[in-house]
Short mmCIF file of C-alpha atoms and ligand atoms in Angstrom, two decimals:
data_model
loop_
_atom_site.label_atom_id
_atom_site.label_comp_id
_atom_site.label_asym_id
_atom_site.label_seq_id
_atom_site.Cartn_x
_atom_site.Cartn_y
_atom_site.Cartn_z
CA MET A 1 47.19 271.49 322.50
CA PRO A 2 44.71 268.74 323.48
CA SER A 3 46.32 265.86 325.35
CA ALA A 4 45.35 263.33 322.65
CA PHE A 5 47.75 265.15 320.33
CA GLN A 6 50.67 264.24 322.60
CA SER A 7 50.10 260.51 322.34
CA ALA A 8 51.89 258.40 319.73
CA PRO A 9 50.77 259.10 316.18
CA SER A 10 48.13 256.71 314.94
CA SER A 11 48.83 254.13 312.31
CA ILE A 12 46.59 255.19 309.50
CA GLY A 13 45.54 253.33 306.37
CA ILE A 14 44.22 255.30 303.39
CA ASP A 15 42.50 253.74 300.41
CA PHE A 16 42.31 256.45 297.77
CA GLY A 17 40.05 254.66 295.30
CA THR A 18 39.05 255.53 291.75
CA THR A 19 35.43 255.86 292.91
CA ASN A 20 35.44 255.73 296.72
CA SER A 21 38.00 256.46 299.42
CA SER A 22 38.18 255.30 303.01
CA VAL A 23 40.43 255.80 305.98
CA ALA A 24 41.05 253.65 309.08
CA ARG A 25 43.37 253.37 312.05
CA ALA A 26 44.43 250.31 313.98
CA ILE A 27 43.20 250.45 317.58
CA ALA A 28 44.13 246.96 318.78
CA PRO A 29 45.51 243.78 317.23
CA ASN A 30 43.07 242.89 314.45
CA ARG A 31 40.81 245.83 315.28
CA VAL A 32 40.35 249.05 313.38
CA GLU A 33 38.32 252.21 313.55
CA LEU A 34 37.03 253.62 310.27
CA VAL A 35 36.58 257.31 309.59
CA ARG A 36 32.94 258.26 309.29
CA PHE A 37 32.12 260.89 306.67
CA SER A 38 29.46 263.59 306.74
CA ASN A 39 27.02 261.38 304.81
CA ASP A 40 27.25 258.94 307.74
CA SER A 41 29.13 256.42 305.61
CA PHE A 42 32.58 254.86 306.03
CA SER A 43 33.49 255.63 302.45
CA SER A 44 33.59 258.93 300.61
CA ARG A 45 33.25 259.45 296.86
CA SER A 46 36.63 260.36 295.31
CA LEU A 47 35.09 263.44 293.75
CA LEU A 48 36.30 267.00 293.57
CA TYR A 49 34.08 269.98 292.92
CA LEU A 50 35.65 273.34 292.12
CA GLU A 51 33.55 276.45 292.36
CA LYS A 52 34.34 280.05 291.56
CA HIS A 53 33.51 282.73 294.09
CA ALA A 54 34.57 286.18 292.81
CA SER A 55 38.31 285.71 292.24
CA ARG A 56 38.62 282.72 294.61
CA ILE A 57 38.28 279.10 293.60
CA GLN A 58 36.92 276.92 296.38
CA SER A 59 37.13 273.13 296.37
CA PHE A 60 34.91 270.48 297.96
CA SER A 61 35.38 266.73 298.03
CA GLY A 62 33.35 263.63 298.84
CA PRO A 63 29.76 264.16 300.02
CA GLU A 64 30.35 267.91 300.25
CA ALA A 65 31.30 267.96 296.55
CA ILE A 66 28.05 266.22 295.62
CA ALA A 67 25.95 268.51 297.82
CA GLN A 68 27.61 271.60 296.41
CA TYR A 69 27.26 270.40 292.82
CA LEU A 70 23.56 269.61 293.27
CA ALA A 71 22.86 272.94 294.95
CA ALA A 72 24.64 274.80 292.15
CA HIS A 73 22.64 272.96 289.49
CA ALA A 74 19.35 273.54 291.24
CA GLU A 75 20.11 277.25 291.21
CA GLY A 76 20.96 277.32 287.52
CA ASP A 77 24.15 278.93 286.36
CA ARG A 78 26.52 278.94 289.34
CA PRO A 79 29.83 278.01 287.67
CA GLY A 80 31.45 274.85 288.95
CA ARG A 81 33.29 271.80 287.74
CA LEU A 82 32.91 268.28 289.08
CA ILE A 83 35.86 265.97 288.52
CA GLN A 84 36.09 262.24 289.26
CA SER A 85 38.10 259.07 288.60
CA LEU A 86 41.28 261.14 289.02
CA LYS A 87 43.26 258.05 290.05
CA SER A 88 42.82 256.68 286.51
CA TYR A 89 44.94 259.48 285.06
CA LEU A 90 48.01 258.93 287.26
CA PRO A 91 50.13 257.02 284.69
CA SER A 92 49.16 259.30 281.80
CA LYS A 93 51.99 261.59 280.69
CA THR A 94 49.66 263.40 278.29
CA LEU A 95 47.31 264.37 281.09
CA SER A 96 49.48 266.55 283.31
CA GLY A 97 46.59 268.65 284.51
CA THR A 98 43.64 270.73 283.47
CA GLU A 99 42.51 274.31 283.33
CA VAL A 100 39.59 275.30 285.54
CA PHE A 101 38.26 278.86 285.46
CA GLY A 102 41.40 279.97 283.64
CA ARG A 103 43.71 278.56 286.28
CA ARG A 104 46.02 275.63 285.64
CA TYR A 105 45.87 272.68 288.04
CA THR A 106 48.21 269.71 287.92
CA LEU A 107 46.74 266.27 288.55
CA GLU A 108 48.69 266.22 291.82
CA ASP A 109 47.04 269.54 292.86
CA LEU A 110 43.59 268.10 292.29
CA ILE A 111 44.24 264.77 294.02
CA SER A 112 45.95 266.49 296.94
CA ARG A 113 42.78 268.46 297.64
CA ILE A 114 40.83 265.24 298.12
CA LEU A 115 43.63 263.73 300.22
CA LYS A 116 43.89 266.81 302.41
CA ASP A 117 40.17 266.63 303.18
CA LEU A 118 40.59 262.94 304.09
CA ARG A 119 43.49 263.85 306.38
CA LEU A 120 41.56 266.63 308.11
CA ARG A 121 38.51 264.43 308.57
CA ALA A 122 40.69 261.70 310.14
CA GLU A 123 42.45 264.21 312.42
CA LYS A 124 39.09 265.51 313.60
CA GLN A 125 37.75 262.05 314.43
CA PHE A 126 40.98 260.64 315.90
CA GLY A 127 41.96 263.84 317.73
CA GLN A 128 45.53 263.51 316.50
CA PRO A 129 47.63 264.88 313.68
CA VAL A 130 47.71 262.47 310.75
CA LEU A 131 51.10 262.81 309.08
CA HIS A 132 52.02 259.24 308.19
CA ALA A 133 49.96 256.81 306.18
CA THR A 134 50.03 253.38 304.65
CA VAL A 135 48.43 253.87 301.28
CA GLY A 136 46.95 251.41 298.82
CA ARG A 137 48.08 251.10 295.24
CA PRO A 138 46.66 248.91 292.49
CA VAL A 139 48.92 246.17 291.20
CA ARG A 140 48.54 247.81 287.80
CA PHE A 141 47.33 251.38 287.34
CA VAL A 142 44.66 252.02 284.69
CA GLY A 143 46.41 252.54 281.35
CA ALA A 144 49.92 251.77 282.64
CA GLU A 145 51.75 249.73 280.03
CA THR A 146 55.31 249.64 281.31
CA GLU A 147 57.18 249.52 284.61
CA GLU A 148 58.10 253.13 283.93
CA ASP A 149 54.40 254.09 283.71
CA GLU A 150 53.81 252.37 287.07
CA ALA A 151 56.74 254.20 288.66
CA TYR A 152 55.52 257.51 287.22
CA ALA A 153 52.00 256.96 288.60
CA LEU A 154 53.39 256.14 292.02
CA THR A 155 55.68 259.18 292.08
CA ARG A 156 52.72 261.41 291.30
CA LEU A 157 50.51 259.76 293.92
CA ARG A 158 53.27 260.22 296.52
CA ALA A 159 53.68 263.88 295.49
CA ALA A 160 49.94 264.43 295.93
CA PHE A 161 50.14 262.99 299.47
CA VAL A 162 53.09 265.26 300.32
CA GLN A 163 51.19 268.23 298.92
CA ALA A 164 48.24 267.24 301.11
CA GLY A 165 50.44 267.58 304.20
CA PHE A 166 51.61 264.01 304.78
CA GLU A 167 55.22 263.64 305.91
CA SER A 168 55.64 259.99 305.00
CA VAL A 169 53.77 257.51 302.88
CA GLU A 170 54.25 253.78 302.54
CA PHE A 171 52.54 251.92 299.70
CA GLU A 172 51.01 248.45 299.76
CA TYR A 173 49.22 246.57 297.01
CA GLU A 174 45.47 246.93 297.47
CA PRO A 175 44.70 243.18 297.20
CA VAL A 176 47.41 242.47 299.79
CA ALA A 177 45.85 245.06 302.09
CA ALA A 178 42.46 243.38 301.64
CA ALA A 179 44.12 240.14 302.75
CA TYR A 180 45.17 241.74 306.03
CA ALA A 181 41.53 242.63 306.64
CA TYR A 182 40.38 239.10 305.79
CA GLN A 183 43.16 237.57 307.88
CA ALA A 184 41.87 239.42 310.94
CA THR A 185 38.77 237.21 310.81
CA LEU A 186 40.71 233.91 310.73
CA ASP A 187 41.97 231.62 313.45
CA ARG A 188 43.67 229.12 311.17
CA GLU A 189 46.14 229.11 308.32
CA GLU A 190 44.78 229.33 304.80
CA THR A 191 46.02 229.80 301.28
CA ILE A 192 43.74 232.44 299.87
CA LEU A 193 43.05 234.20 296.62
CA ILE A 194 41.92 237.81 296.89
CA GLY A 195 39.99 239.56 294.14
CA ASP A 196 39.46 243.30 294.62
CA PHE A 197 37.18 244.76 291.95
CA GLY A 198 36.88 248.53 292.10
CA GLY A 199 35.94 251.32 289.74
CA GLY A 200 39.21 251.49 287.81
CA THR A 201 41.13 248.31 288.49
CA SER A 202 40.75 244.61 289.25
CA ASP A 203 43.50 243.34 291.53
CA PHE A 204 44.47 239.87 292.65
CA SER A 205 46.79 238.24 295.12
CA ILE A 206 47.50 234.76 296.38
CA LEU A 207 48.69 234.64 299.98
CA GLN A 208 49.16 232.47 302.99
CA VAL A 209 47.38 234.03 305.94
CA GLY A 210 46.23 233.35 309.47
CA GLY A 211 47.66 231.21 312.23
CA ALA A 212 50.86 232.31 313.89
CA ARG A 213 52.62 233.20 310.68
CA PRO A 214 52.43 236.66 309.16
CA THR A 215 50.92 237.06 305.75
CA LYS A 216 53.10 235.59 303.02
CA VAL A 217 52.46 237.04 299.61
CA ILE A 218 52.85 234.37 296.94
CA ALA A 219 51.92 236.47 293.91
CA THR A 220 49.93 239.47 292.72
CA ALA A 221 48.34 240.41 289.42
CA GLY A 222 46.32 243.33 288.15
CA LEU A 223 44.13 244.48 285.33
CA GLY A 224 43.35 248.11 284.47
CA LEU A 225 39.60 247.65 284.10
CA ALA A 226 36.66 247.29 286.46
CA GLY A 227 33.35 249.03 287.20
CA ASP A 228 34.03 252.13 285.06
CA ALA A 229 34.50 249.85 282.04
CA PHE A 230 31.13 248.18 282.78
CA ASP A 231 29.48 251.61 282.99
CA ALA A 232 30.98 252.50 279.62
CA LYS A 233 29.24 249.50 278.07
CA ILE A 234 25.88 250.60 279.46
CA VAL A 235 26.48 254.04 277.98
CA ARG A 236 27.42 252.52 274.62
CA HIS A 237 24.47 250.17 274.30
CA LEU A 238 21.77 252.06 276.15
CA VAL A 239 22.48 255.76 276.58
CA SER A 240 24.32 256.71 273.39
CA PRO A 241 21.64 255.28 271.05
CA ALA A 242 19.06 257.41 272.89
CA LEU A 243 21.33 260.39 272.21
CA GLY A 244 21.66 259.69 268.51
CA SER A 245 24.67 257.37 268.11
CA ASP A 246 22.70 255.24 265.61
CA SER A 247 20.97 258.21 264.01
CA GLN A 248 21.53 259.23 260.45
CA ALA A 249 21.67 262.53 258.64
CA ARG A 250 21.17 263.50 255.04
CA GLY A 251 24.46 263.87 253.17
CA LEU A 252 24.85 264.96 249.54
CA ASN A 253 23.30 261.83 248.06
CA LYS A 254 23.39 259.32 250.88
CA LEU A 255 22.66 258.90 254.58
CA LEU A 256 25.58 259.33 256.99
CA PRO A 257 25.99 259.02 260.77
CA ALA A 258 24.55 262.23 262.17
CA VAL A 259 27.27 262.70 264.81
CA PRO A 260 30.84 261.36 264.63
CA ALA A 261 31.58 258.32 266.80
CA TRP A 262 34.39 260.00 268.76
CA ILE A 263 31.85 262.22 270.51
CA TYR A 264 30.10 259.14 271.92
CA ALA A 265 33.47 257.63 272.86
CA ASN A 266 33.98 260.64 275.14
CA LEU A 267 30.52 260.11 276.57
CA GLU A 268 31.46 256.54 277.55
CA ARG A 269 34.18 257.85 279.79
CA TRP A 270 31.76 260.22 281.40
CA HIS A 271 34.50 262.18 283.11
CA TYR A 272 35.62 263.23 279.61
CA LEU A 273 32.25 264.85 279.04
CA SER A 274 33.54 268.27 280.00
CA PHE A 275 36.05 267.99 277.14
CA LEU A 276 33.08 268.09 274.76
CA LYS A 277 32.11 271.60 275.77
CA THR A 278 33.90 273.21 272.83
CA ARG A 279 32.88 275.39 269.91
CA ASN A 280 33.84 272.62 267.48
CA VAL A 281 31.45 270.11 269.09
CA LEU A 282 28.71 272.74 269.30
CA GLU A 283 29.01 273.38 265.54
CA ILE A 284 28.92 269.64 264.76
CA LEU A 285 25.79 269.16 266.86
CA THR A 286 24.02 272.23 265.54
CA SER A 287 24.54 271.04 261.98
CA ALA A 288 23.55 267.46 262.92
CA GLN A 289 20.27 268.75 264.34
CA LYS A 290 19.49 270.49 261.05
CA ARG A 291 20.35 267.55 258.77
CA GLY A 292 19.55 264.70 261.16
CA LEU A 293 16.55 262.40 260.84
CA GLU A 294 16.12 262.33 264.63
CA PRO A 295 16.99 265.88 265.73
CA GLU A 296 15.40 265.44 269.16
CA LYS A 297 18.07 262.87 270.10
CA ILE A 298 20.91 265.20 269.10
CA GLU A 299 19.21 267.99 271.02
CA ALA A 300 19.20 265.81 274.12
CA LEU A 301 22.93 265.10 273.63
CA GLN A 302 23.52 268.83 273.33
CA SER A 303 21.69 269.42 276.62
CA VAL A 304 23.70 266.71 278.40
CA ILE A 305 26.88 268.53 277.36
CA ASP A 306 25.65 272.10 277.89
CA GLU A 307 24.14 271.40 281.29
CA ASP A 308 27.10 269.34 282.58
CA LEU A 309 24.89 266.34 283.23
CA GLY A 310 27.81 263.92 283.44
CA TYR A 311 27.35 263.27 287.13
CA PRO A 312 23.58 262.58 287.21
CA LEU A 313 23.88 260.60 283.98
CA HIS A 314 26.60 258.45 285.48
CA GLN A 315 24.52 258.00 288.62
CA ALA A 316 21.61 256.74 286.50
CA VAL A 317 23.93 254.31 284.70
CA GLN A 318 25.30 253.04 288.02
CA ARG A 319 21.79 252.63 289.40
CA THR A 320 20.91 250.39 286.48
CA LYS A 321 24.11 248.38 286.95
CA ILE A 322 23.45 247.97 290.67
CA ASP A 323 19.83 246.97 290.00
CA LEU A 324 21.14 244.29 287.62
CA SER A 325 23.37 242.91 290.40
CA ARG A 326 20.20 242.32 292.42
CA SER A 327 17.64 241.43 289.76
CA GLU A 328 17.45 239.76 286.38
CA ALA A 329 15.97 242.89 284.82
CA ALA A 330 16.06 246.64 285.34
CA VAL A 331 14.85 249.85 283.76
CA PHE A 332 17.10 252.70 282.74
CA GLN A 333 15.65 256.15 283.07
CA PHE A 334 17.27 259.55 283.02
CA GLY A 335 15.95 263.05 283.05
CA GLY A 336 12.58 264.65 283.27
CA PRO A 337 11.25 265.88 286.58
CA GLN A 338 13.59 263.59 288.58
CA LEU A 339 16.48 265.93 287.68
CA GLY A 340 14.92 269.12 288.98
CA ARG A 341 14.31 272.42 287.28
CA SER A 342 17.49 272.98 285.32
CA PHE A 343 17.73 269.38 284.12
CA SER A 344 14.26 269.15 282.65
CA THR A 345 15.21 269.29 278.96
CA VAL A 346 16.62 265.75 278.86
CA ASP A 347 14.31 262.79 279.19
CA ILE A 348 15.59 259.32 278.29
CA GLY A 349 13.68 256.12 278.88
CA PRO A 350 12.27 254.15 280.48
CA ILE A 351 14.39 251.56 278.63
CA PRO A 352 14.16 247.95 279.90
CA VAL A 353 17.41 246.00 280.16
CA THR A 354 18.11 242.45 281.31
CA ARG A 355 21.07 241.03 283.20
CA ALA A 356 21.69 238.69 280.25
CA GLN A 357 22.06 241.70 277.92
CA PHE A 358 24.43 243.41 280.33
CA GLU A 359 26.53 240.26 280.65
CA ASP A 360 26.70 240.06 276.89
CA TRP A 361 27.96 243.67 276.70
CA ILE A 362 30.68 243.09 279.31
CA ALA A 363 31.69 239.63 278.01
CA PRO A 364 35.13 240.83 276.73
CA GLU A 365 35.94 242.39 280.12
CA LEU A 366 34.79 239.26 281.97
CA GLU A 367 37.01 237.23 279.67
CA GLN A 368 40.03 239.40 280.52
CA ILE A 369 39.32 239.03 284.23
CA ALA A 370 39.08 235.24 283.87
CA GLU A 371 42.32 235.13 281.88
CA THR A 372 44.12 237.14 284.55
CA VAL A 373 42.96 234.76 287.28
CA ASP A 374 43.99 231.71 285.25
CA GLY A 375 47.32 233.35 284.40
CA LEU A 376 48.00 234.02 288.06
CA LEU A 377 47.37 230.39 288.98
CA THR A 378 49.49 229.11 286.11
CA SER A 379 52.42 231.46 286.74
CA THR A 380 52.57 230.58 290.43
CA GLY A 381 52.01 226.86 289.90
CA VAL A 382 49.23 226.97 292.52
CA ALA A 383 46.44 224.57 291.62
CA ALA A 384 42.83 225.73 292.06
CA GLN A 385 42.35 222.92 294.61
CA ALA A 386 45.18 224.37 296.75
CA ILE A 387 43.22 227.59 297.32
CA ASP A 388 41.34 227.19 300.60
CA ARG A 389 39.26 230.32 300.19
CA VAL A 390 38.57 233.10 297.70
CA PHE A 391 37.83 236.48 299.23
CA LEU A 392 36.11 238.94 296.90
CA THR A 393 35.85 242.62 297.76
CA GLY A 394 35.39 246.03 296.09
CA GLY A 395 32.09 247.37 294.72
CA THR A 396 32.31 245.53 291.40
CA SER A 397 32.50 242.17 293.19
CA PHE A 398 28.71 242.57 293.60
CA VAL A 399 28.31 241.82 289.88
CA PRO A 400 27.05 238.20 289.73
CA ALA A 401 29.02 237.45 286.54
CA VAL A 402 32.26 238.47 288.28
CA ARG A 403 31.49 236.19 291.19
CA ALA A 404 30.61 233.38 288.78
CA ILE A 405 34.19 233.42 287.41
CA PHE A 406 35.36 232.29 290.84
CA ALA A 407 32.45 229.99 291.67
CA SER A 408 33.10 228.03 288.47
CA ARG A 409 36.81 227.60 289.22
CA PHE A 410 36.84 227.15 292.99
CA GLY A 411 33.29 226.10 293.88
CA GLU A 412 30.58 228.32 295.37
CA ASP A 413 31.33 227.20 298.94
CA ARG A 414 34.94 228.39 298.82
CA VAL A 415 34.01 231.92 297.67
CA VAL A 416 33.35 234.53 300.36
CA ALA A 417 32.85 238.27 300.11
CA GLY A 418 32.57 241.24 302.40
CA ASP A 419 33.43 244.79 303.49
CA GLU A 420 33.25 245.74 299.82
CA PHE A 421 34.01 249.42 300.33
CA THR A 422 36.27 249.35 303.37
CA SER A 423 38.36 246.16 303.44
CA VAL A 424 41.36 247.79 301.75
CA ALA A 425 41.50 250.73 304.19
CA GLN A 426 41.02 248.36 307.15
CA GLY A 427 43.83 246.12 305.91
CA LEU A 428 46.14 249.07 305.30
CA ALA A 429 45.58 250.21 308.88
CA LEU A 430 46.40 246.72 310.21
CA ARG A 431 49.43 246.53 307.92
CA SER A 432 50.72 249.90 309.20
CA VAL A 433 51.21 248.76 312.80
N1 ATP B 501 25.86 246.60 293.79
C1 ATP B 501 26.77 246.87 292.84
N2 ATP B 501 26.76 246.17 291.67
C2 ATP B 501 27.65 246.44 290.71
N3 ATP B 501 28.60 247.37 290.81
C3 ATP B 501 28.66 248.09 291.94
C4 ATP B 501 27.76 247.87 293.01
N4 ATP B 501 28.06 248.75 294.02
C5 ATP B 501 29.11 249.47 293.58
N5 ATP B 501 29.48 249.08 292.35
C6 ATP B 501 30.59 249.62 291.53
O1 ATP B 501 31.80 249.43 292.25
C7 ATP B 501 32.74 250.43 291.83
C8 ATP B 501 33.33 251.09 293.04
O2 ATP B 501 33.91 250.12 293.86
P1 ATP B 501 35.07 250.50 294.90
O3 ATP B 501 34.60 251.57 295.80
O4 ATP B 501 35.54 249.22 295.49
O5 ATP B 501 36.14 251.08 293.88
P2 ATP B 501 37.44 251.96 294.20
O6 ATP B 501 38.16 251.38 295.35
O7 ATP B 501 37.04 253.38 294.32
O8 ATP B 501 38.25 251.79 292.84
P3 ATP B 501 39.71 251.18 292.58
O9 ATP B 501 39.94 250.12 293.60
O10 ATP B 501 39.60 250.66 291.18
O11 ATP B 501 40.63 252.34 292.68
C9 ATP B 501 31.98 251.40 290.94
O12 ATP B 501 32.24 251.11 289.59
C10 ATP B 501 30.53 251.11 291.29
O13 ATP B 501 29.65 251.41 290.22
MG1 MG B 502 39.56 249.91 295.56
#
């Protein structure tokens, strides 16, 4: 056994995110080392790709899952299934698992495969077994309505960690973890508000940090919506119309929607797309193409479903969203030659879109975020002026309208941001010592 394995086990922090995961260990007071993944990044997509080889089913996660999926699609009909946003299903009692290639997988089975790969990657880099971890949890899981739902989600997440080979797991709220990371940069005491905006959830905490005192958590709050909900709005307003959501078909003596709305609702949660690959949907779409006034749009929808284009479609949606974080206007485009040989039947766009339009589409979500922040301040009796600093993190904190919620309440100069994809893992590592 290498000598490094005999030293004390590392304190490891794991942020298993809805979209991205990262892992870190504490190496000195206020210093961490992040795990580097094969794509040379410190965060890894929380994706799982299952592929059938003869009677064996092989799984890949993170950058390997993407590479494998793309290779399979370039080749044509290699059977595989790409799954993402698994964390969002944790509180759902109706979603206990799924069948892939005729084999039943529980949600814990699927998540544990991603977690095991994270553990092995960390062991390789740190040269030590990784058996204990401090793990992030949202304040409120996506879709959790009661305390019981929260407890159920947590039990399942813990079970997935055990299945992935961890002996012990300690949970910490993700926005509290982010505060540990922010605190490491401070040399004075501050009352801070953390906003962590991810793919699935938006999480908040008010804490006292820095100075000689350890972090004191004053309050936390959470909301089960974030970047995925913004993507859904882009699908609704931009992608679905190009795939026939506004199209009509000839009925007996009147015009009717060509395709029922529930099919587009599944498209909005792109990870539900695979649920549309059924005979029933195929029959609906075949008939809609015959009776529809815009059959080419329905045909494109059919191709998106048949060819499993959920992942590249979602990537195109995210690209547009990210462009709109940087610029006032962007162009959505999907399909054609950019997708390679087997993707060539779908060609949407270019469709111009402005940041103002996007902000209009996500206005209800922005409103809910603002209400949660105001509710947190009211419930704790902390006045906005008493907050020394607001620290925003998570990928969705790049959205200017999200940042504006804080700038308008606390002033631009009190709002800081950083380490969007790694602050939670860094903080968890510091918290674990
Ligand atoms: N520049 C950007 N502008 C807008 N959104 C972005 C940008 N970069 C990333 N995102 C979005 O951020 C989200 C991912 O952020 P992050 O990695 O912090 O989430 P997560 O930790 O996986 O999710 P959660 O914390 O909800 O479990 C995605 O919805 C992604 O589309
Ligand atoms: Mg996160």
